[in-house]
Short mmCIF file of C-alpha atoms in Angstrom, two decimals:
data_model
loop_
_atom_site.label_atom_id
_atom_site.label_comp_id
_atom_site.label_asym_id
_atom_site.label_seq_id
_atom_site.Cartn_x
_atom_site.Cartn_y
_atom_site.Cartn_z
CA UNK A 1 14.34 18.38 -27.41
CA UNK A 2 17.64 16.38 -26.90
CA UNK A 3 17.08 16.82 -22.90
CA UNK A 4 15.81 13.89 -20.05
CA UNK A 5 12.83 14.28 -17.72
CA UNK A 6 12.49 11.41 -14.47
CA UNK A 7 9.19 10.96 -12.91
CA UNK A 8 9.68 8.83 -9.58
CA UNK A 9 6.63 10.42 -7.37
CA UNK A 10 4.77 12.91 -9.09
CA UNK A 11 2.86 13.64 -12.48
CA UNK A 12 3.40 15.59 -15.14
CA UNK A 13 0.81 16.63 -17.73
CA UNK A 14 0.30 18.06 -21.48
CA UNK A 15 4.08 17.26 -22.53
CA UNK A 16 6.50 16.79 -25.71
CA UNK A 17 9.26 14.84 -26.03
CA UNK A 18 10.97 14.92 -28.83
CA UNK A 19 14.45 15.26 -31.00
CA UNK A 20 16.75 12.81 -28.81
CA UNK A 21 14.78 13.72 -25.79
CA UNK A 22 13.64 11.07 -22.85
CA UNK A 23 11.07 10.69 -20.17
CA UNK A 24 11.25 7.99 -18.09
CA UNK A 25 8.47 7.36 -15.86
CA UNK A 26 8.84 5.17 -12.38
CA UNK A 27 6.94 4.28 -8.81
CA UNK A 28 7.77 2.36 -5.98
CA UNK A 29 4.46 0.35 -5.80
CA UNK A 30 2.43 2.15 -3.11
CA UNK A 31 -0.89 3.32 -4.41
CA UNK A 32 -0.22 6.92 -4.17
CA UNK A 33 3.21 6.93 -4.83
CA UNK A 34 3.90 6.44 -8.01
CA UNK A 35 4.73 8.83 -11.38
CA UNK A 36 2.13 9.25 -13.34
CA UNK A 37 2.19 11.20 -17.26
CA UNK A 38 -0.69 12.32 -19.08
CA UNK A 39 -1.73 13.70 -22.32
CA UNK A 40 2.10 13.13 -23.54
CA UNK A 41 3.38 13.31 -27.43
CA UNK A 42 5.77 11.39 -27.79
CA UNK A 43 7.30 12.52 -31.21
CA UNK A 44 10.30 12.28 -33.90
CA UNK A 45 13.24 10.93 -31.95
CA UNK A 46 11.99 10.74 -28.61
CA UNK A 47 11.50 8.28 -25.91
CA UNK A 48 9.49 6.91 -23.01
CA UNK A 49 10.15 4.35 -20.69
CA UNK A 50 7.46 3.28 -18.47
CA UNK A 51 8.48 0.88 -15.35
CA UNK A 52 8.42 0.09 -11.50
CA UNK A 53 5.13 0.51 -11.16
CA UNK A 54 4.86 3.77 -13.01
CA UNK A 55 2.02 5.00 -15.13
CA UNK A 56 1.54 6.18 -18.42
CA UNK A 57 -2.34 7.87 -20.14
CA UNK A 58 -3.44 8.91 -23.08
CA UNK A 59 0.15 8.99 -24.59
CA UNK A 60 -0.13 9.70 -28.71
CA UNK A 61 3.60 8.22 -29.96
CA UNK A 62 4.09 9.72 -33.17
CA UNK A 63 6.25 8.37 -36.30
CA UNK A 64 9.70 8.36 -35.30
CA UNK A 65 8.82 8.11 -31.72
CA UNK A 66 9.38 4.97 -29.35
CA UNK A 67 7.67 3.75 -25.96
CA UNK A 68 8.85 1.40 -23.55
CA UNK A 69 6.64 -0.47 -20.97
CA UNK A 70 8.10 -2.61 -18.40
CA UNK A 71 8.57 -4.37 -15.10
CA UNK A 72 5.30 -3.53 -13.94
CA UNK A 73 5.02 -0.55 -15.79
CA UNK A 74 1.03 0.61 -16.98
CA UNK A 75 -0.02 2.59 -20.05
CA UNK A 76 -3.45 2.99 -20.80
CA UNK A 77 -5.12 4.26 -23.50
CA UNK A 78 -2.42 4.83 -26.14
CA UNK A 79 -2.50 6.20 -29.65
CA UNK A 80 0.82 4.66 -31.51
CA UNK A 81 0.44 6.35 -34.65
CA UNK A 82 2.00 5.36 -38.12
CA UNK A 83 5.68 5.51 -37.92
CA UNK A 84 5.56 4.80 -34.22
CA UNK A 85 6.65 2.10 -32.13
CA UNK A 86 5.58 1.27 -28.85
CA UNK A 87 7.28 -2.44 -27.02
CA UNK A 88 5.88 -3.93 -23.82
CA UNK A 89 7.98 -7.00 -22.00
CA UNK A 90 8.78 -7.99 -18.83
CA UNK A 91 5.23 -7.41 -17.13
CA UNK A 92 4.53 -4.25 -18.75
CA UNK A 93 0.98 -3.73 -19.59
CA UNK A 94 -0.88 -1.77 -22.07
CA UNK A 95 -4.59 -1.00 -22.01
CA UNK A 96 -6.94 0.10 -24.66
CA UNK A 97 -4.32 0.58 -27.25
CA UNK A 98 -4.99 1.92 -30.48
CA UNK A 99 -2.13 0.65 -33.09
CA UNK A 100 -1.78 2.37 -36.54
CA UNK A 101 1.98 1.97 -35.87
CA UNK A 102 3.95 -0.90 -33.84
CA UNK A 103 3.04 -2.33 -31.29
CA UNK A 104 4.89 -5.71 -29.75
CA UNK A 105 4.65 -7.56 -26.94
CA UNK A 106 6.98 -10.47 -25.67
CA UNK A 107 8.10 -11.92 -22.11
CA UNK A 108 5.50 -11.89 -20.41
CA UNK A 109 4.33 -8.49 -21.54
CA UNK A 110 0.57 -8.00 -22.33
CA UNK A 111 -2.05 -6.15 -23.99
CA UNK A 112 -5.66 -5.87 -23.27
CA UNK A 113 -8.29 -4.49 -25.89
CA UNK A 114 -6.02 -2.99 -28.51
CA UNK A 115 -7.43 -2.23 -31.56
CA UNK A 116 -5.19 -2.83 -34.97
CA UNK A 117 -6.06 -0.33 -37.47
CA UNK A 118 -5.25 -0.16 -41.28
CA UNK A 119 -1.41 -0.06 -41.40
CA UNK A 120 -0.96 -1.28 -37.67
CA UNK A 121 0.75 -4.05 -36.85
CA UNK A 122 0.32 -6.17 -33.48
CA UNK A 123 3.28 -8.85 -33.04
CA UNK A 124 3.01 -10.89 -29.81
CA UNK A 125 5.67 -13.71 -29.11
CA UNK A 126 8.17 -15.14 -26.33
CA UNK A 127 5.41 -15.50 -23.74
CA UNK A 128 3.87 -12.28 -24.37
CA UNK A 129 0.11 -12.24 -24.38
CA UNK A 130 -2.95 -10.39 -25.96
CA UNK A 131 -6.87 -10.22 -24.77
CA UNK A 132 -9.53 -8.70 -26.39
CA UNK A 133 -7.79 -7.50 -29.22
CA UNK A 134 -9.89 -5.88 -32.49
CA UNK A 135 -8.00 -6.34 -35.59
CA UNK A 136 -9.76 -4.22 -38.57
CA UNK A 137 -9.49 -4.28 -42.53
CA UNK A 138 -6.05 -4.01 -43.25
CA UNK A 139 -4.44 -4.38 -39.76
CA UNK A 140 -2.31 -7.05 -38.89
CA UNK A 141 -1.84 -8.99 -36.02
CA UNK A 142 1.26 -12.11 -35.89
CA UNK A 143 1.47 -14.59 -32.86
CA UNK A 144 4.84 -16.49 -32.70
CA UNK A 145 6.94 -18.79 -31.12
CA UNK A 146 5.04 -18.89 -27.43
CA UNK A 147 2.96 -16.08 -28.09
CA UNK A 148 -0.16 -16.13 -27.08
CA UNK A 149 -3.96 -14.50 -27.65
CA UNK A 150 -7.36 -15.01 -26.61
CA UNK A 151 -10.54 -13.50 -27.69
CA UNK A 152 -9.29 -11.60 -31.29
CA UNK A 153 -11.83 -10.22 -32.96
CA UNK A 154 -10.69 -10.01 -37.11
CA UNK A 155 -12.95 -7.39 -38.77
CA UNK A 156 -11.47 -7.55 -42.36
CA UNK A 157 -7.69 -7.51 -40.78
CA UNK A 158 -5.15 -10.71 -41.30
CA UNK A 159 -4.80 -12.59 -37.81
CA UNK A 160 -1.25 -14.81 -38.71
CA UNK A 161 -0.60 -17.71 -35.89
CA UNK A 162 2.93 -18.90 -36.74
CA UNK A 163 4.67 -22.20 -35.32
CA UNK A 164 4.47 -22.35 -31.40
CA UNK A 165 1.68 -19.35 -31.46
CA UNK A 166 -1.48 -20.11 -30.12
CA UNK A 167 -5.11 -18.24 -31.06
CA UNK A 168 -7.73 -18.97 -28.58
CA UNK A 169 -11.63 -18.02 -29.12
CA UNK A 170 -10.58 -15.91 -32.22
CA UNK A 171 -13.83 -14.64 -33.87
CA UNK A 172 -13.16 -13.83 -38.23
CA UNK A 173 -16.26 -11.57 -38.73
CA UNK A 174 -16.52 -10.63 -42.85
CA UNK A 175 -13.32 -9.74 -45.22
CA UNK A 176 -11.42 -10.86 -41.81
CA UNK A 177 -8.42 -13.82 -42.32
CA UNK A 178 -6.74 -16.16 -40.25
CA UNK A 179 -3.46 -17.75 -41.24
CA UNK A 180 -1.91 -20.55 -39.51
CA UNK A 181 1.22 -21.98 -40.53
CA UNK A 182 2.69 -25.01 -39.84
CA UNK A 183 3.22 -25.82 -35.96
CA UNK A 184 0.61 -22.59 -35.17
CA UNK A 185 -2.45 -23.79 -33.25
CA UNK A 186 -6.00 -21.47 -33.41
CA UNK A 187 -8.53 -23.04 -30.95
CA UNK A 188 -12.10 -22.23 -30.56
CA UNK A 189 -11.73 -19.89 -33.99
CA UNK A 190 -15.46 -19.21 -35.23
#
């Protein structure tokens, strides 16, 4: 609480960060020397930044809590829960994400088989990009101005392509929607 952990070569495990408090996570992009975190709650007030080849798993970032994934930073199997808000940019990447918070990706930051629950919300725009994403009843999922996604499943959620987004090979299985405003493109949607 209120106090800063740095990871540049080495792990830490089973973790709380909380109240004003900050982990930051970093590597130097050899294989065995990077940080790595696991099992980490990120909760009310905290932080995490992710980058430089650094590695984040099986964080849970609880309401109030924020994570940060960037220049070449890795987080893989997330829980953002509701209240929380996780951002990925600058070739960050985020893997097998489940969002019942915020999740948002945007230059050049991208996500790979997240799955939007009810109250989650996916954004994706300025040249981020999303693969394989699940979107289920009541999630939502927005792709803006040079956003990009391929292969969204919509299982009853709301799949919104605004002007300059693009949807590729979207699939809109029952009580699933996709919205696309003027200057939004959705190719391939079945």
């Amino acid at each position: 609480s209120g106090g800063a952990m740095e990871i540049d070569i080495g792990s830490a495990m089973l973790t709380t960060v909380s109240s004003g408090g900050s982990m930051t996570v970093h590597g130097c992009g050899e294989m065995d020397d990077n940080g790595l975190v696991m099992s980490t709650i990120v909760s009310n007030g905290g932080s995490m930044t992710v980058d430089d080849w650094g590695n984040a798993v099986s964080t849970i970032v609880s309401s109030g809590g924020r994570m940060t994934v960037y220049r070449v930073g890795s987080a893989t199997s997330t829980m953002i829960t509701s209240g929380g808000k996780m951002m990925v940019y600058r070739m960050g990447s985020a893997m097998s994400t489940v969002v019942n918070g915020l999740l948002t990706l945007y230059s050049s930051g991208f996500a790979t088989s997240a799955i939007v629950n009810s109250g989650g919300s996916l954004t994706v725009f300025s040249d981020g990009s999303a693969m394989s994403t699940v979107v289920n009843a009541n999630g939502l999922m927005t792709i803006s101005f040079r956003g990009h996604a391929v292969s969204t499943k919509v299982n009853g959620g709301m799949l919104t392509v605004s002007s300059g987004g693009n949807a590729m090979l979207a699939t809109v299985n029952s009580g699933g929607k996709i919205m696309i405003s003027s200057g939004g493109s959705a190719t391939s949607a079945v």
